[in-house]
Amino acid sequence: MADKPSPRRRGAHPLMSDPIEKAAHPSPRKRSRKDFLAGNRHYLGMREEILSAALRSGVLLEPRLVDYLTSLEEPLDRLLDILHAVNPRPLVLTLEEVRALGSATPAAEVSLPEPPPVPKTEKPSTAPRREYNPEVQVIKEITGHSTCTGEIGDFARYFEHRYKTLTAMLRQRRELLGSVSIGRAKKMTKEVRFIGIVQAAKRTKAGHKLLQLEDEDDSCQVLIPSTGPAADEYAVSDEVIGVVGKPWREGIILAEAIVRPDVPAANVFRGSDDPLWAAFVSDLHVGSKLFLRERWSKFVEWLNGKEASRVKYLVVVGDVVDGIGVYPRQDEDLELDDVYAQYEKVSHAFGGVPDDIQVIILPGNHDAIRPAEPQPALPVGIQKLFPPGFLFLGNPAAFRLHGVDVLCYHGRSMDDFVTGLPGISYDRPLAAMTEMLRRRHLAPFYGGKTPLAPERVDHMIIDSVPSIFATGHVHGLGVGEYRGVRILNSSTWQSQTSYQRMHNISPRPGMVPIVDLQTGQTFVKAF
Ligand code: D5M
Ligand code: FE
Ligand code: ZN
């Protein structure tokens, strides 16, 4: 290990040969997310993919179970469902245990901090938005800056950037003052502090957690005892963490604390000087028969009314259309089976939004752009279908609205958080978002459900702390706060699909979180 030039031995990575270059040249009408994933499957043996996906979740699979999974139509999806349902996860999962599960049930819930109660809508304001011009500064997003070439070296460089950037953040943490390299840590006999990228995370039979950690030169194992002070910590593959611990046995360090880059505890909301509001919506899924047209119309009508007179910004956090071929048997749910026709209809849906509201649109995993994240903005050909003045950004995107820092991310990685972290479920999106903020990373999981493009720099790192952090994707609802950051999940305008019913996902449609940019006060309007 000592001769390694970079923090990750990328050659061993199962997705090393990911045909990302296909994703970098999207052909939205022809290439769906499924095709993209199918591309990977040709590259890799399905058995290896299944085994490595299981390993990433800390589980070994009995060969008979692997045989069974490969015989299914969507083996990886089925595996993720199974892993979702098995709680606690054994070290080795057998076919018998899977049979005993019957139909997949959601993971048990662990209690998490509840979002504060939703305050009632404020009284109409006397400061109408028309007195203000929009003030939007884009801080960071990928459009026009993609560097992906699909070469193997891209992955090494991508992980090196992730490792170095998060290490630099971790070094600022008081708990990690005086941290040493893994090589030195292994030789010490008293308390040690060090930083590494998690190469593997698994549970031992006795319920302890065992991590394989690497830095530039060396690697070690970190044991998190199930009864120790760090027992509640869950590290996931490919995240960068700090460890405070004591050397235990040969090459193994016993963790006393896991340190994350996190948001400073003293962080506060930095508001605007002007009394304006931003409304957040996502997941319209226009083109689906389940698009809730009437509720959307009521929302647009509300935007034209007095109560909404301070709404200056309408931010759309992805999944504007339903797309084509995104989930199994989607064709049965589609009203429009042409992506352009779907976007034309979206454009009409936005037609009634007052001209003095600045609309900002990001793509999601159903939209007509490469699925690998970071996703660039919708193609110009699609942008042209919209009324003038709309702003199209990539996903994720960091920008400033009237002086307030906003980070928007559609939220695909929440699928991985739900599968990979106990206590995270689809109906508590704020818990997953809090985990992202603690890790200062929107999608730490590599090789899970979130396809990541190995850009030169890791765009999924949260390099500056926003005042507002918004996601969509899970079709839920949440408004809350984490260390001064207003966090919100912006619901949907699609009723439950049969696919979501099968996965136990209960949407909460037609709810709009709105943030007062001056005070940070957040409330929800229901339509
Ligand atoms: O995602 C809508 C919801 O469905 C969201 O909660 C994620 C969930 N979802 C999407 N794909 C899957 C798979 N493959 N398994 C389990 N749950 C899933 P949307 O992006 O709108 O389709
Ligand atoms: Fe969606
Ligand atoms: Zn989505």
CSV table of C-alpha atoms and ligand atoms in Angstrom, one decimal, residues 283 285 319 364-366 410 412 473-475, ligand 3:
chain,number,residue,atom,x,y,z
A,283,ASP,CA,-40.9,16.9,-9.5
A,285,HIS,CA,-43.3,15.1,-13.9
A,319,ASP,CA,-37.8,16.3,-12.6
A,364,GLY,CA,-33.4,15.9,-12.3
A,365,ASN,CA,-33.0,12.3,-13.1
A,366,HIS,CA,-36.2,12.3,-15.3
A,410,HIS,CA,-32.3,17.3,-7.1
A,412,ARG,CA,-30.9,11.4,-6.3
A,473,HIS,CA,-36.7,13.8,-5.8
A,474,VAL,CA,-38.3,11.9,-2.9
A,475,HIS,CA,-41.7,13.5,-3.5
B,3,ZN,ZN,-36.1,12.3,-9.2
